[in-house]
Coordinates of C-alpha atoms in Angstrom, one line a residue:
X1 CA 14.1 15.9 -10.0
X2 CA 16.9 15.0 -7.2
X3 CA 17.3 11.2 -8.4
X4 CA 20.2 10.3 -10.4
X5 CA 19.7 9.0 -13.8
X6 CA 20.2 5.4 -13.5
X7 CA 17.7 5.7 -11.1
X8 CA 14.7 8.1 -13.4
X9 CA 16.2 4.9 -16.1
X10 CA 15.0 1.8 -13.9
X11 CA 11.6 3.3 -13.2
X12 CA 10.8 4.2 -16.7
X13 CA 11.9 0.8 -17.2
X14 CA 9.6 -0.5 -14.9
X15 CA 6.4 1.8 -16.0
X16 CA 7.7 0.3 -19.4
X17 CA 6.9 -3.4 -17.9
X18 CA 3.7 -2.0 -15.9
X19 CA 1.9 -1.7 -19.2
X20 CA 2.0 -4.8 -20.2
X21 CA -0.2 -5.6 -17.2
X22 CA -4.1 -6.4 -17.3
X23 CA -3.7 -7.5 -13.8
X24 CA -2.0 -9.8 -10.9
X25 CA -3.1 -11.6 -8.3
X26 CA -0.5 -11.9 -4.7
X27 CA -0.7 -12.5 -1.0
X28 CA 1.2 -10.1 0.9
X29 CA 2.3 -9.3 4.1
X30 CA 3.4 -6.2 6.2
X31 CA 5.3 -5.9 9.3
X32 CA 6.9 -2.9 11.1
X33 CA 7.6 -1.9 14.7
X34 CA 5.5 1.5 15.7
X35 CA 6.4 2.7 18.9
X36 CA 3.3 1.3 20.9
X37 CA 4.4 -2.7 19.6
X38 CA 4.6 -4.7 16.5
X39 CA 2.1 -4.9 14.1
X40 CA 1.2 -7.1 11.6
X41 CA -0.9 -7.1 8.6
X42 CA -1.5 -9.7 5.8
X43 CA -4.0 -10.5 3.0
X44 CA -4.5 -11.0 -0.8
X45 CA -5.3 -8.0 -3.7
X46 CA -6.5 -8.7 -7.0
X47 CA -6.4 -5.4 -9.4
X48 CA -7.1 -4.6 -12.9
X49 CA -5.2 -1.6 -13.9
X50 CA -6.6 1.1 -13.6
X51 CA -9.1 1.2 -10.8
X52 CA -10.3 -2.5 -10.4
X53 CA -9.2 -3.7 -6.9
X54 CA -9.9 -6.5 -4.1
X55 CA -8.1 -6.7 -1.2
X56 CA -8.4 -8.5 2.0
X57 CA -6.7 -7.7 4.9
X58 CA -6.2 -8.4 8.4
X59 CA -4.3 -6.4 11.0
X60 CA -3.3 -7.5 14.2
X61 CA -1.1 -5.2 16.5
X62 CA 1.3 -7.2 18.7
X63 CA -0.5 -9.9 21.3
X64 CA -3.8 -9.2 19.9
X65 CA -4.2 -5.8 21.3
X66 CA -6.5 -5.1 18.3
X67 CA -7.3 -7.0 15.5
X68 CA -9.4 -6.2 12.7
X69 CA -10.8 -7.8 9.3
X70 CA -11.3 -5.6 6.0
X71 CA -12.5 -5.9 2.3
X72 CA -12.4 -3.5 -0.1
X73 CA -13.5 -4.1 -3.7
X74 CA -14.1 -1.7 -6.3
X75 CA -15.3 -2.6 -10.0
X76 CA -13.6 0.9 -11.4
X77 CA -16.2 3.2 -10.7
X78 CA -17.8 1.9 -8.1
X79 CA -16.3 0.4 -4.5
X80 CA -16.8 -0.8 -1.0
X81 CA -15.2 -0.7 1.7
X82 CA -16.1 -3.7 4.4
X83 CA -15.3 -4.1 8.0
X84 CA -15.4 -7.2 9.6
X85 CA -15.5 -8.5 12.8
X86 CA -13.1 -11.8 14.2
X87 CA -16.3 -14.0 13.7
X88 CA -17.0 -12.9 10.4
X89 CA -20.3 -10.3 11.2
X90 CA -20.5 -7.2 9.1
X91 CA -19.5 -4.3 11.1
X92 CA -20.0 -1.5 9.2
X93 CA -19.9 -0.6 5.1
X94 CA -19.0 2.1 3.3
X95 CA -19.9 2.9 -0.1
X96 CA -18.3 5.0 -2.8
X97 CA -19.1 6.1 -7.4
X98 CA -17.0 8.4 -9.1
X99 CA -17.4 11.5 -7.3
X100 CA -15.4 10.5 -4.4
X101 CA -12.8 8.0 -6.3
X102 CA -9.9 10.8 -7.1
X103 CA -9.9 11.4 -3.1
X104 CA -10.5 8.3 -1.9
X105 CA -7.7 6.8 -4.0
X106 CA -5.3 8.6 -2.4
X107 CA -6.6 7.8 1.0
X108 CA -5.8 4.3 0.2
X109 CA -2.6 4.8 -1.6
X110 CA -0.9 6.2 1.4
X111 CA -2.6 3.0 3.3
X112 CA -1.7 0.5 0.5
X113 CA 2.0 -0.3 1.7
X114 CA 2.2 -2.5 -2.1
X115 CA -0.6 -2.7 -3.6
X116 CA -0.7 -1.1 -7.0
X117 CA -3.2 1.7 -6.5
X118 CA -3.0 4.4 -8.5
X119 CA -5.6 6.3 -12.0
X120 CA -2.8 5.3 -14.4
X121 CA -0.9 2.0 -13.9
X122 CA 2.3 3.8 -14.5
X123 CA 1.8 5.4 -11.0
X124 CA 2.6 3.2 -9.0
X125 CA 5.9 4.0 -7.4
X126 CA 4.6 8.0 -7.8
X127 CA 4.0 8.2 -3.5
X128 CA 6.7 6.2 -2.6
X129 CA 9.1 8.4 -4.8
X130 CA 7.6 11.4 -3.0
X131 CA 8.7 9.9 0.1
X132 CA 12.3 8.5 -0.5
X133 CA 14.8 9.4 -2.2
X134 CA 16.5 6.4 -3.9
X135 CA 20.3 7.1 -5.1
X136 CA 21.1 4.1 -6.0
X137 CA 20.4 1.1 -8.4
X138 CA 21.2 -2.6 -8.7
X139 CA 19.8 -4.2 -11.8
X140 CA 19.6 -8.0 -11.6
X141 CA 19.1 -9.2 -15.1
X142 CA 14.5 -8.1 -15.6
X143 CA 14.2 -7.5 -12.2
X144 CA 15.8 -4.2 -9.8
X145 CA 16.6 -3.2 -6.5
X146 CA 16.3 0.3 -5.3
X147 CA 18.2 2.1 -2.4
X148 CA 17.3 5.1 -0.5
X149 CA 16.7 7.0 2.2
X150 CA 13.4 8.6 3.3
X151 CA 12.9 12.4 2.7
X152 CA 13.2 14.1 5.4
X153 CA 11.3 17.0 4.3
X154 CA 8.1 15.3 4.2
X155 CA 5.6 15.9 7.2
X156 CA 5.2 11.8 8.0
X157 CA 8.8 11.8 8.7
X158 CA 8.6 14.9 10.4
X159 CA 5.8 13.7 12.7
X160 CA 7.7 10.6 13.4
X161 CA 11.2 12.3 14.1
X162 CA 9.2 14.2 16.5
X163 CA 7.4 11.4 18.5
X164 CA 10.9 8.9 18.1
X165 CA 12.7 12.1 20.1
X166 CA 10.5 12.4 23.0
X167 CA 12.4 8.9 23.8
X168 CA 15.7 10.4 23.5
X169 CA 18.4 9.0 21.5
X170 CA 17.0 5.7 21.9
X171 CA 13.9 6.4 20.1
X172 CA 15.8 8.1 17.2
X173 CA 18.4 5.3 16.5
X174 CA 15.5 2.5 17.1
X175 CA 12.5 4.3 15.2
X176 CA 14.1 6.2 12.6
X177 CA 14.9 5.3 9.0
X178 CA 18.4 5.2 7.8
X179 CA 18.0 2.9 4.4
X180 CA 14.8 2.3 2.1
X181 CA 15.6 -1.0 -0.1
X182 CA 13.0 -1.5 -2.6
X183 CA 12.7 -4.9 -4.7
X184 CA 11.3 -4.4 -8.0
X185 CA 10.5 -8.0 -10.1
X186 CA 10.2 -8.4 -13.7
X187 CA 6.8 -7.2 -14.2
X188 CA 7.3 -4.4 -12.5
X189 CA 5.1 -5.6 -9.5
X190 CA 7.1 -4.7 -6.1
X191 CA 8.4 -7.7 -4.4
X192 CA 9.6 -6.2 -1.1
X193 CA 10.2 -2.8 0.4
X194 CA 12.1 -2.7 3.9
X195 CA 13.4 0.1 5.9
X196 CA 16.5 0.0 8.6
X197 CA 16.6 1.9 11.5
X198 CA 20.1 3.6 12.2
X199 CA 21.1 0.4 13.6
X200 CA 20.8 -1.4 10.6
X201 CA 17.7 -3.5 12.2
X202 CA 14.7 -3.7 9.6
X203 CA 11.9 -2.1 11.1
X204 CA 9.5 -2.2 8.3
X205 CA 9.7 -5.0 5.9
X206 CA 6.3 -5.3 3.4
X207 CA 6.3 -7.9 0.4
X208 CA 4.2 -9.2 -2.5
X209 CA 4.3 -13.1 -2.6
X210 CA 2.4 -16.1 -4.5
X211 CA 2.1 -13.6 -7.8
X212 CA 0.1 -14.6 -10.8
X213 CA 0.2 -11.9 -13.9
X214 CA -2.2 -12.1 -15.9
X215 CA -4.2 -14.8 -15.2
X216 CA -8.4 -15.2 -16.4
X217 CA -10.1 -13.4 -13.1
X218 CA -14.2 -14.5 -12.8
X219 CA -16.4 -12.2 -13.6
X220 CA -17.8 -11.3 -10.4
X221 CA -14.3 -10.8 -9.0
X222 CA -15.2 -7.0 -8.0
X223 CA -18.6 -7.2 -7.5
X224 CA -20.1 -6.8 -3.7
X225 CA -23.6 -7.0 -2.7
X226 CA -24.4 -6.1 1.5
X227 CA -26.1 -7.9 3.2
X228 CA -30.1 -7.1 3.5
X229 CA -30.4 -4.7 6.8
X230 CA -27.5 -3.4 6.5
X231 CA -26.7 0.4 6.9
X232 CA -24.3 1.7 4.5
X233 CA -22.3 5.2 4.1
X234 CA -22.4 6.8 1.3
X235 CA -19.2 8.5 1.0
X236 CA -20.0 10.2 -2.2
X237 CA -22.1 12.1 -0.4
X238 CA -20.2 12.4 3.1
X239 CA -17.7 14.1 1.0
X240 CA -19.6 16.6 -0.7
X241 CA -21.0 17.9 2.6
X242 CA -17.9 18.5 3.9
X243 CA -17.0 21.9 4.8

């Protein structure tokens, strides 16, 4: 409710654009500097609005500290989570239906960075609204770009302030966000989203790239079988035994 009107304009816009959507194909690629070193993640997503998704990604913290391998592929009611290892063995699978989809989606949401995850394709921008506040718009013929800050109301940035300060001023001006910048294009697909520390040093930059809209996907595109042997966890059921 604290945006300015040009700004509530540009994302209605952009849900506007969303719909016209069956799905989009990109590469993408995340960096940002935590605390402990630079970390890097990269990979591809496929999704079908609303719930049809493949993404592969690979994280690697700076040096090589820990790298890891993932998959996760849901057909809209059904999904799985993958874990690989560097050689390509099956670590460990998870498996989810419809009873655990409304929580898991937001599990991954707040892990998606870019990817469009959300029940209703006009959602998209919903968490990342949550967490900035954008004042500001540019409109560059179809496409946008957003500015902001992060809320600092919100208990991420609360738990982040906190850590930053144990280092002193240093930590603040190096760790904490001072400017959110986000790059809308003209499907409504976000292109990049970077943050600046109170330097003015981007310590979080995450993009889309190599997008195709709309495009015939195979029909196996969300499908996953595991291998034979293979133990898998059934989340729907992990969930509902939780206290």
């Amino acid at each position: 409710g604290d945006e300015p009107s040009s700004v509530r304009d540009a994302f209605k816009a952009i849900d506007r654009k969303l719909l016209q959507l069956t799905n989009y194909q990109a590469d993408f690629s995340v960096t940002f500097d935590s605390l402990k070193g630079a970390v890097s993640i990269t990979g591809t997503v496929v999704q079908q609005p609303s719930l049809a998704l493949r993404r592969d990604l690979y994280l690697e913290e700076e040096g090589g500290a820990a790298r890891k391998f993932e998959r996760t592929i849901c057909d809209g009611s059904n999904g799985w989570q993958i874990e690989y290892a560097p050689n390509g063995r099956v670590l460990n699978v998870s498996r989810w239906g419809e009873a655990s989809m409304h929580e898991l989606f937001y599990v991954l949401v707040q892990k998606s960075q870019l990817t469009l995850l959300s029940h209703d394709v006009t959602n998209t921008y919903t968490m990342l609204r949550r967490t900035v506040a954008f004042q500001r718009v540019i409109a560059n013929g179809p496409s946008f770009e957003l500015i902001g800050t992060d809320r600092t109301d919100t208990s991420s940035y609360k738990d982040l302030y906190q850590f930053a300060a144990a280092y002193g001023p240093q930590g603040i001006s190096n760790y904490v966000t001072s400017r959110v910048v986000l790059r809308v294009d003209a499907h409504g697909l976000p292109l990049e989203l970077t943050r600046e520390n109170l330097l003015g040093r981007v310590i979080e930059r995450a993009r889309l790239y190599n997008i195709r809209v709309n495009a015939p996907l195979p029909a196996d595109m969300f499908a996953y079988q595991p291998p034979p042997d293979t133990m898998v966890l059934d989340l729907d059921r992990a969930i509902n035994t939780l206290p």
